[in-house]
Tab-separated table of C-alpha atoms in Angstrom:
chain	number	residue	atom	x	y	z
A	1	MET	CA	118.639	95.286	103.699
A	2	ALA	CA	118.193	95.579	107.641
A	3	SER	CA	121.058	98.094	109.178
A	4	THR	CA	124.332	96.421	111.411
A	5	SER	CA	122.332	98.268	114.766
A	6	GLU	CA	118.609	96.322	113.982
A	7	THR	CA	120.728	93.234	113.079
A	8	GLY	CA	122.222	93.818	116.616
A	9	HIS	CA	118.868	93.558	118.023
A	10	ALA	CA	117.023	90.640	116.567
A	11	LYS	CA	120.269	88.928	117.604
A	12	ASN	CA	119.784	89.517	120.854
A	13	VAL	CA	116.257	88.456	121.165
A	14	ALA	CA	117.037	84.931	118.974
A	15	ASN	CA	119.935	84.469	121.167
A	16	PHE	CA	117.472	85.468	123.735
A	17	GLN	CA	115.636	81.868	123.054
A	18	ASP	CA	118.221	80.213	122.725
A	19	LEU	CA	119.204	81.123	126.169
A	20	ILE	CA	115.136	79.784	127.708
A	21	SER	CA	115.921	76.658	125.267
A	22	PHE	CA	118.838	75.446	127.719
A	23	VAL	CA	117.453	76.804	130.999
A	24	THR	CA	114.340	74.961	130.044
A	25	GLY	CA	116.370	71.738	129.632
A	26	TYR	CA	117.653	72.165	133.282
A	27	GLY	CA	113.784	70.969	134.622
A	28	ALA	CA	113.129	71.905	138.248
A	29	THR	CA	116.896	72.704	138.765
A	30	TYR	CA	116.161	76.213	137.801
A	31	ASN	CA	114.541	77.308	139.933
A	32	PRO	CA	115.112	81.196	140.646
A	33	THR	CA	113.470	82.798	143.763
A	34	LYS	CA	113.500	86.096	141.603
A	35	ASN	CA	110.006	86.220	140.088
A	36	ALA	CA	111.582	88.250	136.338
A	37	LEU	CA	114.151	85.679	136.109
A	38	LYS	CA	111.300	82.005	135.918
A	39	LEU	CA	110.125	80.555	132.999
A	40	PRO	CA	107.199	82.016	132.436
A	41	GLN	CA	108.502	85.366	132.475
A	42	LEU	CA	111.695	84.784	130.241
A	43	THR	CA	109.141	83.813	127.755
A	44	ALA	CA	106.574	86.605	127.803
A	45	LEU	CA	109.773	88.949	127.746
A	46	TYR	CA	110.757	87.041	125.019
A	47	THR	CA	107.536	87.178	123.206
A	48	ALA	CA	107.514	90.971	123.926
A	49	SER	CA	110.921	91.663	122.584
A	50	GLN	CA	110.134	89.937	119.192
A	51	ALA	CA	106.976	92.070	119.297
A	52	THR	CA	108.801	95.001	119.309
A	53	LEU	CA	110.956	94.356	116.991
A	54	ALA	CA	108.175	93.457	114.578
A	55	ASP	CA	106.418	96.909	115.189
A	56	VAL	CA	109.815	98.887	113.947
A	57	VAL	CA	109.603	97.037	110.813
A	58	THR	CA	106.312	97.916	110.549
A	59	LYS	CA	106.755	101.673	111.763
A	60	ASN	CA	109.730	102.024	109.437
A	61	THR	CA	108.029	100.648	106.324
A	62	ILE	CA	105.396	102.889	106.894
A	63	TYR	CA	108.035	106.096	107.225
A	64	ASN	CA	109.558	105.650	104.018
A	65	ASN	CA	106.743	104.496	102.280
A	66	LYS	CA	105.497	108.072	103.219
A	67	VAL	CA	108.662	109.120	102.255
A	68	ASN	CA	108.451	108.025	98.461
A	69	GLU	CA	105.246	109.424	98.425
A	70	ARG	CA	106.335	112.786	99.325
A	71	VAL	CA	109.606	113.026	96.899
A	72	VAL	CA	107.210	111.778	93.996
A	73	ALA	CA	104.346	114.987	94.984
A	74	PHE	CA	107.307	117.811	95.244
A	75	LYS	CA	109.415	115.992	92.003
A	76	ASP	CA	107.908	118.473	89.435
A	77	LEU	CA	107.443	121.728	91.614
A	78	LYS	CA	110.499	123.354	90.961
A	79	SER	CA	109.204	123.010	87.243
A	80	LEU	CA	105.913	123.850	87.577
A	81	SER	CA	107.203	127.106	89.404
A	82	THR	CA	108.949	128.594	86.522
A	83	ARG	CA	106.404	127.825	84.336
A	84	LEU	CA	104.191	129.828	86.107
A	85	ILE	CA	105.717	132.462	86.478
A	86	ASN	CA	106.681	132.012	82.324
A	87	ALA	CA	102.651	131.782	82.309
A	88	PHE	CA	102.221	135.317	84.444
A	89	GLN	CA	104.452	137.432	82.640
A	90	THR	CA	102.230	136.852	79.714
A	91	THR	CA	98.975	138.565	81.499
A	92	ASP	CA	98.652	142.708	82.338
A	93	ALA	CA	100.545	142.411	85.413
A	94	THR	CA	102.003	145.316	86.452
A	95	SER	CA	106.745	144.651	86.568
A	96	GLN	CA	106.395	144.881	90.402
A	97	LYS	CA	104.357	142.019	90.981
A	98	VAL	CA	106.356	139.773	88.115
A	99	ALA	CA	109.227	140.738	90.420
A	100	ASP	CA	107.957	139.739	93.444
A	101	ALA	CA	106.566	136.248	91.391
A	102	LYS	CA	110.182	135.983	90.574
A	103	ALA	CA	111.093	136.596	94.079
A	104	PHE	CA	109.237	133.191	95.190
A	105	ASN	CA	110.448	131.310	92.456
A	106	LYS	CA	114.406	131.451	92.803
A	107	LYS	CA	113.747	131.073	96.623
A	108	MET	CA	112.095	127.555	95.008
A	109	GLN	CA	115.021	126.984	92.959
A	110	GLY	CA	117.673	127.638	95.814
A	111	ILE	CA	118.874	130.763	94.141
A	112	ARG	CA	120.286	134.155	95.499
A	113	ALA	CA	118.852	136.583	95.147
A	114	LYS	CA	122.246	138.500	94.816
A	115	ALA	CA	124.810	136.888	94.278
A	116	VAL	CA	128.000	137.467	97.162
A	117	GLU	CA	131.001	139.764	96.816
A	118	THR	CA	134.470	138.253	96.267
A	119	SER	CA	137.570	139.753	96.494
A	120	ASN	CA	140.359	139.322	93.766
A	121	ASP	CA	142.804	139.666	96.810
A	122	PRO	CA	144.117	135.999	97.551
A	123	ASN	CA	145.113	137.067	101.164
A	124	THR	CA	141.511	138.627	101.965
A	125	PRO	CA	139.454	136.459	104.199
A	126	ALA	CA	136.466	134.397	102.823
A	127	PRO	CA	133.404	135.939	103.892
A	128	LYS	CA	131.180	134.704	106.409
A	129	THR	CA	128.165	133.903	104.649
A	130	ILE	CA	125.015	132.554	105.967
A	131	SER	CA	122.918	129.942	104.023
A	132	THR	CA	119.794	131.253	102.444
A	133	SER	CA	119.161	128.379	100.609
A	134	GLN	CA	115.454	127.645	101.475
A	135	GLN	CA	115.031	124.323	100.039
A	136	SER	CA	113.350	121.953	103.041
A	137	TYR	CA	109.816	120.630	102.420
A	138	ASP	CA	108.677	123.249	104.333
A	139	GLN	CA	109.761	125.927	102.887
A	140	GLN	CA	108.729	125.236	98.896
A	141	ILE	CA	105.317	124.940	100.662
A	142	GLN	CA	105.135	128.591	101.433
A	143	HIS	CA	107.326	129.493	98.069
A	144	LEU	CA	104.639	127.830	96.214
A	145	ALA	CA	101.927	129.614	99.111
A	146	GLY	CA	103.777	132.988	97.951
A	147	ILE	CA	103.444	132.546	94.327
A	148	ILE	CA	99.345	131.858	94.187
A	149	SER	CA	99.125	134.404	96.691
A	150	VAL	CA	100.692	136.697	93.312
A	151	LEU	CA	98.923	134.843	90.491
A	152	GLN	CA	95.773	135.542	92.745
A	153	SER	CA	96.204	139.199	93.326
A	154	GLU	CA	96.289	139.574	89.476
A	155	PRO	CA	92.901	139.674	87.359
A	156	SER	CA	93.886	139.078	84.319
A	157	TYR	CA	95.538	135.795	85.018
A	158	THR	CA	92.890	132.997	84.059
A	159	PRO	CA	95.287	130.181	82.455
A	160	ASN	CA	93.205	127.839	80.072
A	161	GLU	CA	96.331	125.143	81.053
A	162	ASN	CA	94.361	123.255	84.258
A	163	ASP	CA	97.565	122.706	86.229
A	164	LEU	CA	97.995	125.746	85.719
A	165	LYS	CA	94.973	127.154	86.843
A	166	ILE	CA	94.582	128.726	90.956
A	167	ALA	CA	92.356	126.104	91.672
A	168	THR	CA	94.511	123.190	91.143
A	169	LEU	CA	97.713	125.189	92.657
A	170	THR	CA	95.993	125.546	95.998
A	171	ALA	CA	94.591	121.721	95.751
A	172	LYS	CA	98.214	120.866	95.501
A	173	GLN	CA	99.736	123.340	97.779
A	174	ALA	CA	97.059	121.135	100.125
A	175	ASP	CA	98.367	117.895	98.901
A	176	LEU	CA	101.793	118.648	99.382
A	177	THR	CA	101.326	120.320	103.124
A	178	THR	CA	98.886	116.547	103.783
A	179	LYS	CA	102.261	114.606	102.381
A	180	ASN	CA	104.766	116.318	103.999
A	181	SER	CA	102.811	116.518	107.385
A	182	ALA	CA	102.253	112.212	106.771
A	183	VAL	CA	105.942	112.059	107.118
A	184	ALA	CA	106.537	113.466	110.081
A	185	THR	CA	103.564	111.690	111.540
A	186	ALA	CA	105.188	108.533	110.645
A	187	TYR	CA	108.858	109.321	111.357
A	188	THR	CA	107.961	110.072	115.409
A	189	ASN	CA	105.804	106.962	115.161
A	190	VAL	CA	108.808	104.906	114.300
A	191	SER	CA	111.166	107.191	116.608
A	192	ASN	CA	108.085	106.048	119.499
A	193	SER	CA	108.350	102.364	118.379
A	194	ARG	CA	112.562	102.002	118.931
A	195	ILE	CA	112.291	104.025	122.108
A	196	ALA	CA	109.135	101.036	123.499
A	197	ARG	CA	112.079	98.157	121.712
A	198	ASP	CA	115.241	99.492	123.573
A	199	THR	CA	113.304	100.143	126.626
A	200	THR	CA	112.098	95.806	126.044
A	201	ILE	CA	115.372	94.845	125.082
A	202	TYR	CA	117.929	97.058	127.090
A	203	GLY	CA	116.148	98.977	130.119
A	204	THR	CA	117.639	99.000	133.346
A	205	ASP	CA	116.870	95.982	135.719
A	206	THR	CA	113.793	94.631	133.343
A	207	GLY	CA	115.781	94.479	129.811
A	208	LEU	CA	116.174	91.555	128.134
A	209	PHE	CA	119.530	92.390	128.313
A	210	ASP	CA	119.641	93.132	132.009
A	211	ILE	CA	117.645	89.488	132.513
A	212	ALA	CA	119.615	87.567	130.200
A	213	THR	CA	122.947	88.449	132.337
A	214	GLU	CA	121.308	87.646	135.500
A	215	VAL	CA	120.225	84.419	134.202
A	216	LYS	CA	123.727	83.768	133.214
A	217	LYS	CA	124.647	83.974	136.717
A	218	TYR	CA	121.840	82.786	138.341
A	219	VAL	CA	123.302	79.336	136.051
A	220	LYS	CA	126.473	79.660	137.614
A	221	SER	CA	125.669	80.141	141.140
A	222	VAL	CA	123.746	76.798	141.206
A	223	PHE	CA	126.258	74.284	138.531
A	224	GLY	CA	129.341	76.074	139.408
A	225	ALA	CA	131.796	78.523	137.389
A	226	ARG	CA	132.678	74.952	135.594
A	227	SER	CA	130.006	73.001	134.869
A	228	PRO	CA	128.810	72.279	131.470
A	229	GLN	CA	125.221	73.379	132.332
A	230	PHE	CA	127.158	76.819	132.915
A	231	LYS	CA	129.625	76.620	129.907
A	232	GLN	CA	126.573	75.986	127.096
A	233	ILE	CA	125.030	79.319	127.932
A	234	GLN	CA	128.123	81.376	128.600
A	235	GLY	CA	129.139	82.212	125.089
A	236	ILE	CA	125.377	83.068	123.765
A	237	GLU	CA	126.273	86.979	123.168
A	238	PHE	CA	124.501	89.587	124.136
A	239	THR	CA	125.570	93.335	122.817
A	240	LYS	CA	124.366	96.093	124.729
A	241	LYS	CA	123.346	99.160	122.820
A	242	LYS	CA	125.297	101.564	122.083
A	243	LYS	CA	124.716	105.281	122.842
């Protein structure tokens, strides 16, 4: 479902088409000296505005698909991390290596290494703590890399399960990195597409909004404020983008 703002952009473009239709009907009487207000330029601006709207939709769909692909790829990462720790504990690894692996898993699960101390005194201010949750996608990839590094350092870690093998884990890490980067790239693309759309529709002096305002003023100057021609277009609404 389109957001209110996205619908507003489309409405402006649709109304601009209505404006063009009316001024086309005025025939030779509609003859502005300013090039940007002439019918061919109005039509070109309408076409360009339509194209920018379509491009945003396309880029946004790609972005949403990449986000969904990333969600699926990361879905089992926490449970996989726990399985790796359980498997690691059945090897000949030292207690220190196991502790190192567990530390990465705690970060993966979003668990504090040490509980925050609290006071029983109700008058004692709550302690100021900085969030230690390291749950971003980038950080989850790093936690997995940390676990893999510990597993690789232990010669006795040779699981028979394919999804627990180092080669499989390394491939998974690479896949997660690729999918995470794809989301960042898709977000950049849709952001740039929105900038292009806003420039075309709301750019100062040259954008659809300002041009539509000038067209109305020109029609008003030619036919008069009380003319039926101006009344035709006076009520065509164009909404300025909120900053």
